[in-house]
Coordinates of C-alpha atoms and ligand atoms in Angstrom, one line a residue:
X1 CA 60.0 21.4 16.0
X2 CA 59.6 17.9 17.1
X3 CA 57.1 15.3 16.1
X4 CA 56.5 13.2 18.9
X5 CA 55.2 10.2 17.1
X6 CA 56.9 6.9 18.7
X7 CA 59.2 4.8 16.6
X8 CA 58.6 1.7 17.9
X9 CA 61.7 -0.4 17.9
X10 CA 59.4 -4.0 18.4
X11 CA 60.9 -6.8 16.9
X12 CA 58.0 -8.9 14.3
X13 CA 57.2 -12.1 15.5
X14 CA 57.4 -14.7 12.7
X15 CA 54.2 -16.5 12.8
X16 CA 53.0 -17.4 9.8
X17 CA 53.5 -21.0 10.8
X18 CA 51.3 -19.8 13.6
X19 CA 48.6 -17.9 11.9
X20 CA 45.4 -19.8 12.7
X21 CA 45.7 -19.1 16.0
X22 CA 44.4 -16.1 17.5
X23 CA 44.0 -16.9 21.2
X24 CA 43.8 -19.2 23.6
X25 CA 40.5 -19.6 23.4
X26 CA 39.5 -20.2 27.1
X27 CA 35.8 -19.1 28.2
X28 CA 35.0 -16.4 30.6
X29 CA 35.4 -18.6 33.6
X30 CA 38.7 -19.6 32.4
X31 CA 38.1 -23.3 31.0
X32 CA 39.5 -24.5 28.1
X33 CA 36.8 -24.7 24.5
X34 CA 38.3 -27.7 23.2
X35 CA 38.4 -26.4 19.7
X36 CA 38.7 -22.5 19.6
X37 CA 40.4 -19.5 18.2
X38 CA 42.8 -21.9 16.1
X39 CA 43.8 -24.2 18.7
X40 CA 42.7 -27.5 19.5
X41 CA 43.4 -29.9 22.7
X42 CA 46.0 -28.9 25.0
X43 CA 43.7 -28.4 27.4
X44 CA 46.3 -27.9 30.6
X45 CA 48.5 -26.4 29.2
X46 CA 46.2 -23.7 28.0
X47 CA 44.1 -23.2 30.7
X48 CA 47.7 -22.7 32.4
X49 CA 48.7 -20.3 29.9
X50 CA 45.3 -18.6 30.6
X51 CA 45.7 -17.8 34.4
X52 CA 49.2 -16.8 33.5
X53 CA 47.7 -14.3 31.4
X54 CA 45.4 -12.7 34.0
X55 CA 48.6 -12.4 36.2
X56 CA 50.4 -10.6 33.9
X57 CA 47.4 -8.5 33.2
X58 CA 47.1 -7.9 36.8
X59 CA 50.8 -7.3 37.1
X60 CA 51.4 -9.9 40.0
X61 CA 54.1 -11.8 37.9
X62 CA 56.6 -9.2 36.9
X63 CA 60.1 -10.7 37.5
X64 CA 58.9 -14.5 37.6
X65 CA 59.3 -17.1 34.8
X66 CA 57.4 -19.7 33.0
X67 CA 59.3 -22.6 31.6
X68 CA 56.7 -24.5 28.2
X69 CA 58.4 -27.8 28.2
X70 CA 56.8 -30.6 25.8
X71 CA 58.0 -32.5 22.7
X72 CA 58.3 -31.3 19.7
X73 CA 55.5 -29.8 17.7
X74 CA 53.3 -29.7 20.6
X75 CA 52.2 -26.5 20.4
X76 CA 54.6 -24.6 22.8
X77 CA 56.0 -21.9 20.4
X78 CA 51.7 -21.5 19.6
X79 CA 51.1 -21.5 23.2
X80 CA 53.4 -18.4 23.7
X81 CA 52.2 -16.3 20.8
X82 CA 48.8 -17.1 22.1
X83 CA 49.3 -15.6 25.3
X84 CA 50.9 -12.1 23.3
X85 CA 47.8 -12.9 21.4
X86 CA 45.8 -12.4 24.6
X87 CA 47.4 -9.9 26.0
X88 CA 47.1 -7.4 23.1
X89 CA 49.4 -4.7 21.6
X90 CA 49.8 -2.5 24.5
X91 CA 51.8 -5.0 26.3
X92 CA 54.9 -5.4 24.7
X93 CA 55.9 -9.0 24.1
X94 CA 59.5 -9.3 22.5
X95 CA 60.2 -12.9 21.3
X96 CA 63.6 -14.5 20.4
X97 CA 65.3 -17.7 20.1
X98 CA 68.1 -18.7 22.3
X99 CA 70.9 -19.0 20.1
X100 CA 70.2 -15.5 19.2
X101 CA 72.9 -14.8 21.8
X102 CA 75.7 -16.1 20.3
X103 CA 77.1 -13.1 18.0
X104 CA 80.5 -12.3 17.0
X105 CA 79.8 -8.5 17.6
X106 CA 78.0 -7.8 21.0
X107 CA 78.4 -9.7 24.1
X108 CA 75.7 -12.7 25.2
X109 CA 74.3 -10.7 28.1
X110 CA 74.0 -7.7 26.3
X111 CA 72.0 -9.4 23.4
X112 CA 69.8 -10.8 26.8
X113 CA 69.4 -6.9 28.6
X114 CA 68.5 -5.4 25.4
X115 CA 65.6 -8.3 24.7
X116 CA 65.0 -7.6 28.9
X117 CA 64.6 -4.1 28.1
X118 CA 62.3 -4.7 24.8
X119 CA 59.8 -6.5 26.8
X120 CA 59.0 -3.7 29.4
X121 CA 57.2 -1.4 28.7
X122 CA 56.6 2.7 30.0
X123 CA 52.4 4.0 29.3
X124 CA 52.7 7.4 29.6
X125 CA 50.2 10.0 29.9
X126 CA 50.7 13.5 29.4
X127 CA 48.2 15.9 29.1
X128 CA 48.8 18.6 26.1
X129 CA 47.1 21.5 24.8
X130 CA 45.8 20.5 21.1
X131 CA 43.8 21.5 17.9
X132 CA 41.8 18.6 16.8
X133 CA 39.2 17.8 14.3
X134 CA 38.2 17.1 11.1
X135 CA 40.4 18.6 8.3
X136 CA 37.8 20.8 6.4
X137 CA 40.5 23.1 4.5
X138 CA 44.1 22.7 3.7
X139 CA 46.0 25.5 1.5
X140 CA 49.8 26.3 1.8
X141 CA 49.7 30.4 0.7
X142 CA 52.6 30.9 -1.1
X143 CA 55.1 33.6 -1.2
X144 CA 57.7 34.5 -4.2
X145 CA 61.1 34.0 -2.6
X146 CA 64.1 35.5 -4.2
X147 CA 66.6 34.1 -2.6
X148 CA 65.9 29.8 -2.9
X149 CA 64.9 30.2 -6.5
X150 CA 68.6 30.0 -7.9
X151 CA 69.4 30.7 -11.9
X152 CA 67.3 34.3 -11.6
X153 CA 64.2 33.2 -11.2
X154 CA 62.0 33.5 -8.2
X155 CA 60.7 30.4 -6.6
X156 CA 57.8 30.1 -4.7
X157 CA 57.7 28.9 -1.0
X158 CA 55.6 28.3 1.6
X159 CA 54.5 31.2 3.7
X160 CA 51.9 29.7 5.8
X161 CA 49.1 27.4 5.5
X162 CA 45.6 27.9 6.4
X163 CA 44.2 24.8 8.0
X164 CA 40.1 24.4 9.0
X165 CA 39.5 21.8 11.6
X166 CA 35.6 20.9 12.4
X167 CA 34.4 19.2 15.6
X168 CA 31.2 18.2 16.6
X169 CA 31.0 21.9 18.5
X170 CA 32.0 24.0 15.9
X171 CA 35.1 25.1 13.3
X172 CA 38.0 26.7 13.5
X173 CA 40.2 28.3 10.9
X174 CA 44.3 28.2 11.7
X175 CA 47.3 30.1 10.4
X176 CA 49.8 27.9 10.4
X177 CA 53.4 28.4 10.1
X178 CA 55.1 26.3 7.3
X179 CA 57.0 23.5 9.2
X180 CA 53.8 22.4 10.2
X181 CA 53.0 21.9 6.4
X182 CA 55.8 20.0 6.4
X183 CA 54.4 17.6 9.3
X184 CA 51.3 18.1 7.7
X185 CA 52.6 16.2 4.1
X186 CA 54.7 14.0 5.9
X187 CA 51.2 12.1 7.6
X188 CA 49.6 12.4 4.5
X189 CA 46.8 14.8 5.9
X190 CA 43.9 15.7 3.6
X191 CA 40.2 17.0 4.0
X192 CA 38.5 14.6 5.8
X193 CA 41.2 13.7 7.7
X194 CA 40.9 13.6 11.1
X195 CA 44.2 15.2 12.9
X196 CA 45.5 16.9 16.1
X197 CA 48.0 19.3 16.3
X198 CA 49.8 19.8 19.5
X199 CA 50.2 23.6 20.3
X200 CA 53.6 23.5 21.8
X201 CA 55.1 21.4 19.5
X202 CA 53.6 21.6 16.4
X203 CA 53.6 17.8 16.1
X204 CA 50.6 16.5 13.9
X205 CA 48.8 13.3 14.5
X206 CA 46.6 12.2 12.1
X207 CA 43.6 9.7 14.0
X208 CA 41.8 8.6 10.3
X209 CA 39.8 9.0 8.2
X210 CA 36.0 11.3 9.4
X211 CA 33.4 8.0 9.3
X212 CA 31.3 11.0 7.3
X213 CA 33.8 10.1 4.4
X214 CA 33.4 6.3 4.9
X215 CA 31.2 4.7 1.6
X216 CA 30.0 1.2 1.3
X217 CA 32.7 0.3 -1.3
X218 CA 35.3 1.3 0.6
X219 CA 38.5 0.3 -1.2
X220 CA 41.0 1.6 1.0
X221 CA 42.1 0.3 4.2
X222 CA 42.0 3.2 6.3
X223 CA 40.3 3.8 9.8
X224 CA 37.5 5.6 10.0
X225 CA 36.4 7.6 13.3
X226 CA 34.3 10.0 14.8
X227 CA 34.0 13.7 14.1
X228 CA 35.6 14.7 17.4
X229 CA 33.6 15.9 20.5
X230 CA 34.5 19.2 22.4
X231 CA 36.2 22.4 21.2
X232 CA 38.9 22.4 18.3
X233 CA 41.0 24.0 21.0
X234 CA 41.2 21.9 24.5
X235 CA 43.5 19.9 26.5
X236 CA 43.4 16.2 25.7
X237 CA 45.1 13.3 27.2
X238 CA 47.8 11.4 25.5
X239 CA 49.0 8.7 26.4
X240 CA 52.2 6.8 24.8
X241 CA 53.3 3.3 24.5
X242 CA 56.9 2.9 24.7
X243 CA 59.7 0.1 25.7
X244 CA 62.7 0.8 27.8
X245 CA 64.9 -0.5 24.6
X246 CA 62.6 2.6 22.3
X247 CA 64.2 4.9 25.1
X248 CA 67.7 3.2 25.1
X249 CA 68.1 3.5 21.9
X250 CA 66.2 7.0 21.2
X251 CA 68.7 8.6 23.7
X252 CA 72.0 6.2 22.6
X253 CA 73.5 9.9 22.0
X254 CA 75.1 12.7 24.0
X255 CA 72.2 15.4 23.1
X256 CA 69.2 15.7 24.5
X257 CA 67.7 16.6 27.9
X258 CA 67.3 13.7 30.6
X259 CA 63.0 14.7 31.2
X260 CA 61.2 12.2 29.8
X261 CA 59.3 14.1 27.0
X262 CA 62.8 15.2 25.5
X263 CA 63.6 11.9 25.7
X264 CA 60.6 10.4 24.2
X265 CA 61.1 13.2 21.6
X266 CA 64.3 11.6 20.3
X267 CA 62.2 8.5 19.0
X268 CA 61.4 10.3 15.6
X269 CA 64.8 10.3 15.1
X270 CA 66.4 7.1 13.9
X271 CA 69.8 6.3 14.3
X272 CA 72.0 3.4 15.7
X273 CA 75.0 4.5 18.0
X274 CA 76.3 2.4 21.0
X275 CA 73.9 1.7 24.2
X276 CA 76.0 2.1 27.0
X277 CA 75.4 0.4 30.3
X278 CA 75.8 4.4 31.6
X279 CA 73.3 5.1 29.5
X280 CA 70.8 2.9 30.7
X281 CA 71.3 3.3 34.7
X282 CA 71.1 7.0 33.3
X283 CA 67.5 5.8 31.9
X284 CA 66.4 3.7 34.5
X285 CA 66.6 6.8 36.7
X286 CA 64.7 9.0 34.8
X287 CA 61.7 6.3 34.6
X288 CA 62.0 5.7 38.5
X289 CA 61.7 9.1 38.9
X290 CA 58.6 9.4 36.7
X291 CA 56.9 6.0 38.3
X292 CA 57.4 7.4 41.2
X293 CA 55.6 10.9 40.2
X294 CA 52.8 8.9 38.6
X295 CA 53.5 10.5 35.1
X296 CA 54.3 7.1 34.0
X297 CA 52.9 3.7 34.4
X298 CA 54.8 0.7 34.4
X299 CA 53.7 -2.3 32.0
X300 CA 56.0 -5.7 32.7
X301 CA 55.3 -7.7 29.4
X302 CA 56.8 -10.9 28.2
X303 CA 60.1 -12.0 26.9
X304 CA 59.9 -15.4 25.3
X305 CA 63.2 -17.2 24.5
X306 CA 62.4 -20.2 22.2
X307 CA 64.7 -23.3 22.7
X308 CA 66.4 -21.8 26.1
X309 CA 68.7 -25.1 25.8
X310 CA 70.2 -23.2 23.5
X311 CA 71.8 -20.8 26.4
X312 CA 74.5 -21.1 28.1
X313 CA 75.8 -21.0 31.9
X314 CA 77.0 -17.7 31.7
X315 CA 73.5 -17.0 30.6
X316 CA 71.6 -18.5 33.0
X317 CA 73.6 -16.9 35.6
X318 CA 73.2 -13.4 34.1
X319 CA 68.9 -14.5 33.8
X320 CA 68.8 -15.6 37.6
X321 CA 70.4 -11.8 38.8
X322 CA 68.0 -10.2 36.2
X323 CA 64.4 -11.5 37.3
X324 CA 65.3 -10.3 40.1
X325 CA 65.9 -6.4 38.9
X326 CA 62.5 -4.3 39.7
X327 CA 62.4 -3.5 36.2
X328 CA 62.0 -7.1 35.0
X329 CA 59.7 -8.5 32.4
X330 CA 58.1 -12.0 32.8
X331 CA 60.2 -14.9 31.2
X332 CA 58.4 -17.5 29.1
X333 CA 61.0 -20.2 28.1
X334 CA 60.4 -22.9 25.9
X335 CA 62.5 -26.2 25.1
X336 CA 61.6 -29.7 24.2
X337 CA 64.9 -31.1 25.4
X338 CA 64.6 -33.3 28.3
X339 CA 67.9 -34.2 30.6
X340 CA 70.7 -32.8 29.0
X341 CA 73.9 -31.2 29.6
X342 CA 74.4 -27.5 30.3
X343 CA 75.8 -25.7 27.9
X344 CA 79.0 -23.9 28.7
X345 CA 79.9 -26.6 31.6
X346 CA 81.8 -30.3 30.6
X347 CA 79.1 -32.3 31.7
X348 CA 76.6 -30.8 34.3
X349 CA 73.4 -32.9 33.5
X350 CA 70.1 -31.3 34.5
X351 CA 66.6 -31.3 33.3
X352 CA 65.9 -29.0 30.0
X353 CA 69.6 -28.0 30.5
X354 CA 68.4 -25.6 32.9
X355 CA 70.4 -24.9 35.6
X356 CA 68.4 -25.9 38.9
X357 CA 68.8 -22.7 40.9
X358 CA 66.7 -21.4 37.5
X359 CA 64.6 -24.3 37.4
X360 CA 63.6 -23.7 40.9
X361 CA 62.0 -20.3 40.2
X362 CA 60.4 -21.3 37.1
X363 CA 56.7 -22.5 36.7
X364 CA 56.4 -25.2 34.6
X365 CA 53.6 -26.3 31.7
X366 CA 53.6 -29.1 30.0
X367 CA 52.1 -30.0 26.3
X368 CA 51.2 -33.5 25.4
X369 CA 51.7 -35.2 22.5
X370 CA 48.5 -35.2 20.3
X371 CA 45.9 -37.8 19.7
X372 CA 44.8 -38.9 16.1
X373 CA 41.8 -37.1 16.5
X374 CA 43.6 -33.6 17.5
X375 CA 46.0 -34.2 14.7
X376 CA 43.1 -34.7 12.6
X377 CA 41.3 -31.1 13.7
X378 CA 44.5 -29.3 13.8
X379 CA 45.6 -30.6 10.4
X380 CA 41.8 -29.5 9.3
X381 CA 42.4 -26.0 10.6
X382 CA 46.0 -25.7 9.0
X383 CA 44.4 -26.9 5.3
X384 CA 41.9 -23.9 5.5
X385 CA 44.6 -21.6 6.7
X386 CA 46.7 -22.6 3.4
X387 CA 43.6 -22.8 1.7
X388 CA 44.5 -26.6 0.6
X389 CA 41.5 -28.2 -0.1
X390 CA 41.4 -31.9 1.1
X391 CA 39.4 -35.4 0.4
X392 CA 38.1 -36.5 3.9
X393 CA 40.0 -39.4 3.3
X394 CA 43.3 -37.7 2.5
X395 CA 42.7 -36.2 5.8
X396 CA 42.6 -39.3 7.4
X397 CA 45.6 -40.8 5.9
X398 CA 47.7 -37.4 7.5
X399 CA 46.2 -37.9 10.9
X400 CA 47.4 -41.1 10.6
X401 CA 51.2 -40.6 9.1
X402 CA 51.2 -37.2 12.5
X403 CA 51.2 -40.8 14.8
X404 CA 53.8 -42.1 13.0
X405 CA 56.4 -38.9 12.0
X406 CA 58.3 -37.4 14.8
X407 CA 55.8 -34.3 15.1
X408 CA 52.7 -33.0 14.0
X409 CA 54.8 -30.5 12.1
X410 CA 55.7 -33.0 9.3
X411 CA 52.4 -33.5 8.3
X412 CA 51.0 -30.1 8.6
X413 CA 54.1 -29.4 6.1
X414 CA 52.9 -32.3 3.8
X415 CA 49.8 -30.2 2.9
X416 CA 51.5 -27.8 0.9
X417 CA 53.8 -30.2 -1.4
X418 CA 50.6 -32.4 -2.0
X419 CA 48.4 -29.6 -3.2
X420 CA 51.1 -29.0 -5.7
X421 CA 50.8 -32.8 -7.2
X422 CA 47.3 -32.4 -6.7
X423 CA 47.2 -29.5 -9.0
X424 CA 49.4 -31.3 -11.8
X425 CA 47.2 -33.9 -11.3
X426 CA 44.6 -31.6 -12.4
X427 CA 42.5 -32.5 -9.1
X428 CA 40.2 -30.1 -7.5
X429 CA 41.4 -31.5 -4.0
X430 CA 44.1 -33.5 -2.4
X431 CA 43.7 -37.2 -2.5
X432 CA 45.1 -40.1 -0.4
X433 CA 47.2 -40.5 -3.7
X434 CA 49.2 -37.1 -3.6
X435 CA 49.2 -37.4 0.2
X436 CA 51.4 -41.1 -0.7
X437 CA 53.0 -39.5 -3.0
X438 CA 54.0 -36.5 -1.2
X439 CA 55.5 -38.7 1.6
X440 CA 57.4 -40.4 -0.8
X441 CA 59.4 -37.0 -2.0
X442 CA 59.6 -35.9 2.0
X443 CA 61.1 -38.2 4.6
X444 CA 60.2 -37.2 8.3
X445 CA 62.9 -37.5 10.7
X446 CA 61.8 -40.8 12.0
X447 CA 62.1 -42.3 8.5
X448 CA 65.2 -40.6 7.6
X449 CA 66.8 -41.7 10.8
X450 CA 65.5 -45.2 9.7
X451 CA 66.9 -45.1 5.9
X452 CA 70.4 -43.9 7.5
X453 CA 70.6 -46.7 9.9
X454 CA 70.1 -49.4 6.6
X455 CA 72.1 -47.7 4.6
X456 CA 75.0 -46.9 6.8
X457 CA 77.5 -48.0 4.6
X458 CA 77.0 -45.8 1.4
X459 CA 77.6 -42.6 3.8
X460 CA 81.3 -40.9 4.5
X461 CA 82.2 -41.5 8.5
Ligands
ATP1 N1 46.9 -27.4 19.8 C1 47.1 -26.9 18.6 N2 46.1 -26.4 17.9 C2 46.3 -25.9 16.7 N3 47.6 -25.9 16.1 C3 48.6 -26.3 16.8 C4 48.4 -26.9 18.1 N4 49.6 -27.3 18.5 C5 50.5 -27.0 17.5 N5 49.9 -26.4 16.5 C6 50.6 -26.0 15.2 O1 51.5 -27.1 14.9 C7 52.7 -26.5 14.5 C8 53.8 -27.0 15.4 O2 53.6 -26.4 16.7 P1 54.7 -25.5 17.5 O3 55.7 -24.9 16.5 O4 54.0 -24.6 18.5 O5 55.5 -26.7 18.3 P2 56.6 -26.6 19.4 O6 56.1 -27.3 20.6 O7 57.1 -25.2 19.6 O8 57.7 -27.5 18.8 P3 59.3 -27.4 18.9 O9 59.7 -28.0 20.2 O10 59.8 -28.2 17.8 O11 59.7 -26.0 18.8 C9 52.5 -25.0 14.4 O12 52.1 -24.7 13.1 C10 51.4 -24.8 15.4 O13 50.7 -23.6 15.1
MG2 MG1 58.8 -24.2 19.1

């Protein structure tokens, strides 16, 4: 008996640099608020980012590429997670960095197909006979079983369990058979629950928690939803997120059928073996054939390689061939490198280090450096976010160090170190003091660079 609940194999975007911004926040029309959902300023470059989103939403970008180019600290690594912001959770956005590629273990393309095959995405919709409704009874009937109680005693097992679901309609009791207790435990199912059971399979889903349950001090985080409309008994549609890497790696062994719900069965069960290039033309059949059928839909999402200078030719050779595959994500690159040499070649020059028969396909954004007034607001934002609380003119002095550092992120990582000496200080809030201070302790690049320079002489060559 197979649960078909999907493991999902998505990689967790670090973003807790990132975590006062939730959006892009564009208006309806698709301008640009100057200060919304966490971001401030950028204005192009987000209302840029926005149509980009609508195209992906509308699927007219699949297999093309964006390129984020701006200095440092700009805001292009935001800018990305914005748009997966935007885009929500059902379209799969798999970010990495570029260097990621260079492992000892697994080849450079193959680290690049399997973050390809991450970011695309397979809805599919099945429709499957079910029990659903609100848990209203759960008892396990147990039997005496001679034979598993061992040392001469009789143990008791599980014989079956009586289950009462309750819609909206009416209630329904059920005999179930004891591996579905099993399934049953594993979701953690109690009365209240709501649940569906799939009649063929015997896999249970639990949906949350009945909203008749929900009480105004609710100390649990748990969803609460409606009693279910309809028979216990009916046919219900259910549809499945998955990514071509879930598959790859679901079916990365010799068993199993090759239809697409035995194959989207073997997600429950975790285990690493080799991905073979086999195995995925082998895959990429099977989901042709069910595009093609209509049983499954195709969702491009984004793959976002951070600091793409880090890549190599051989890299950007392999990228070029795969945009161009019909299963291909969109690309967002990012860099703040501006000419330098290629990787991997002796001294082929180019913009980004991006080869130019990949520059050519690639659109291209740009982010600005910030004004004192943006650095000011986003510094404001960030001090909330880390719940730092800050003198207006401590505030003031930090907008004016982000013109001097080398990037905004220096002083948005000031904050922290001078709410420490604030605190030994016994102040309620930063001062211009601690903010002094703090720069003292922590040299930005600029100033490091600077210190080096006079003091050349006390450093080994
Ligand atoms: N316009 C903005 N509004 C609010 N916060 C911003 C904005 N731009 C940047 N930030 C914040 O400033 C910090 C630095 O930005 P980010 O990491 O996106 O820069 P980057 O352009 O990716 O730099 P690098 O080239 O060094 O990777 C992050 O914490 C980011 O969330
Ligand atoms: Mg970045």
């Amino acid at each position: 008996m197979k649960i078909q609940e999907v493991r999902s194999t998505a990689k967790e975007a670090r973003i807790a640099t990132h975590s006062h911004i939730r959006g892009l926040g564009l208006r309806d029309d698709g301008t640009c608020e100057p200060v919304a959902a966490g971001f401030v300023g950028q204005e192009l470059a987000r209302e840029g980012a926005g149509i980009v989103v609508d195209l992906i939403r509308s699927k007219k970008m699949a297999g093309r590429a964006l390129l984020l180019a701006g200095p440092p600290g700009s805001g292009k690594t935001a800018i990305a997670l914005a748009i997966a912001q935007e885009l929500g959770p059902k379209v799969p956005f798999c970010p990495m960095v570029g260097s990621e590629v260079y492992s000892s273990e697994i080849k450079k393309t193959e680290v690049l197909m399997e973050n390809f095959r991450r970011a695309i995405g397979l809805r599919i919709k099945e429709i499957k006979e079910v029990y659903e409704g609100e848990v209203t009874e759960l008892t396990p009937e147990e039997t005496e079983n001679p034979l598993a109680g061992g040392a001469g005693g009789y143990a008791k097992s599980v014989a079956h369990v009586v289950l009462g679901l309750k819609t909206v309609k009416g209630t329904k009791q059920l005999k179930l058979d004891p591996s579905i207790y099993d399934a049953l435990i594993k979701e953690k199912v109690s009365v209240g629950d709501v649940i569906y059971i799939e009649a063929n399979s015997g896999a249970v889903k639990r949906v949350g928690r009945s909203d008749a349950f929900a009480t105004e001090f609710d100390l649990e985080a748990d969803e609460y939803v409606p009693l279910p409309k309809g028979d216990v008994h009916k046919k219900k549609e259910i549809i499945q997120d998955v990514t071509l890497h879930d598959l790859d790696v679901a079916n990365a062994r010799p068993q199993g059928g090759q239809d697409i719900l035995s194959m989207v069965n073997q997600l429950s069960k975790p285990k690493k073996t080799e991905i073979t290039d086999k195995l995925r033309k082998e895959i990429n059949k099977v989901v042709n054939k069910y595009l093609e059928q209509g049983v499954a839909e195709l969702v491009p999402g984004v793959l976002f390689v951070d600091e793409v200078h880090m890549l190599d030719i051989e890299c950007f050779t392999y990228l070029n061939r795969a945009l161009e595959s019909t299963l291909s994500p969109i690309v967002i690159f990012a860099t703040n490198r501006g000419m330098c040499t290629i990787r991997g070649t002796e001294d082929v020059v180019a913009p980004h280090g991006i080869p130019l028969d990949l520059l050519d396909r690639l659109m291209i954004i740009r982010t600005q450096p910030y004004t004192r007034d943006e650095t000011r607001a986003i510094l404001a934002i960030r001090a909330k976010t880390e719940g730092v609380p800050l003198d207006d003119e401590a505030l003031a002095k930090l907008a004016d160090l982000g013109g001097e550092a080398t990037s905004l992120r220096y002083v948005v990582q000031l904050l922290q170190p001078a709410a420490v000496l604030a605190r030994v200080a016994a102040r309620e809030s930063v001062s211009v003091d601690d903010v002094e201070d703090a720069r003292e302790l922590f040299l930005d690049a600029k100033a490091s660079a600077r210190m080096l320079a006079e003091h050349e002489a006390r450093y080994i060559h």
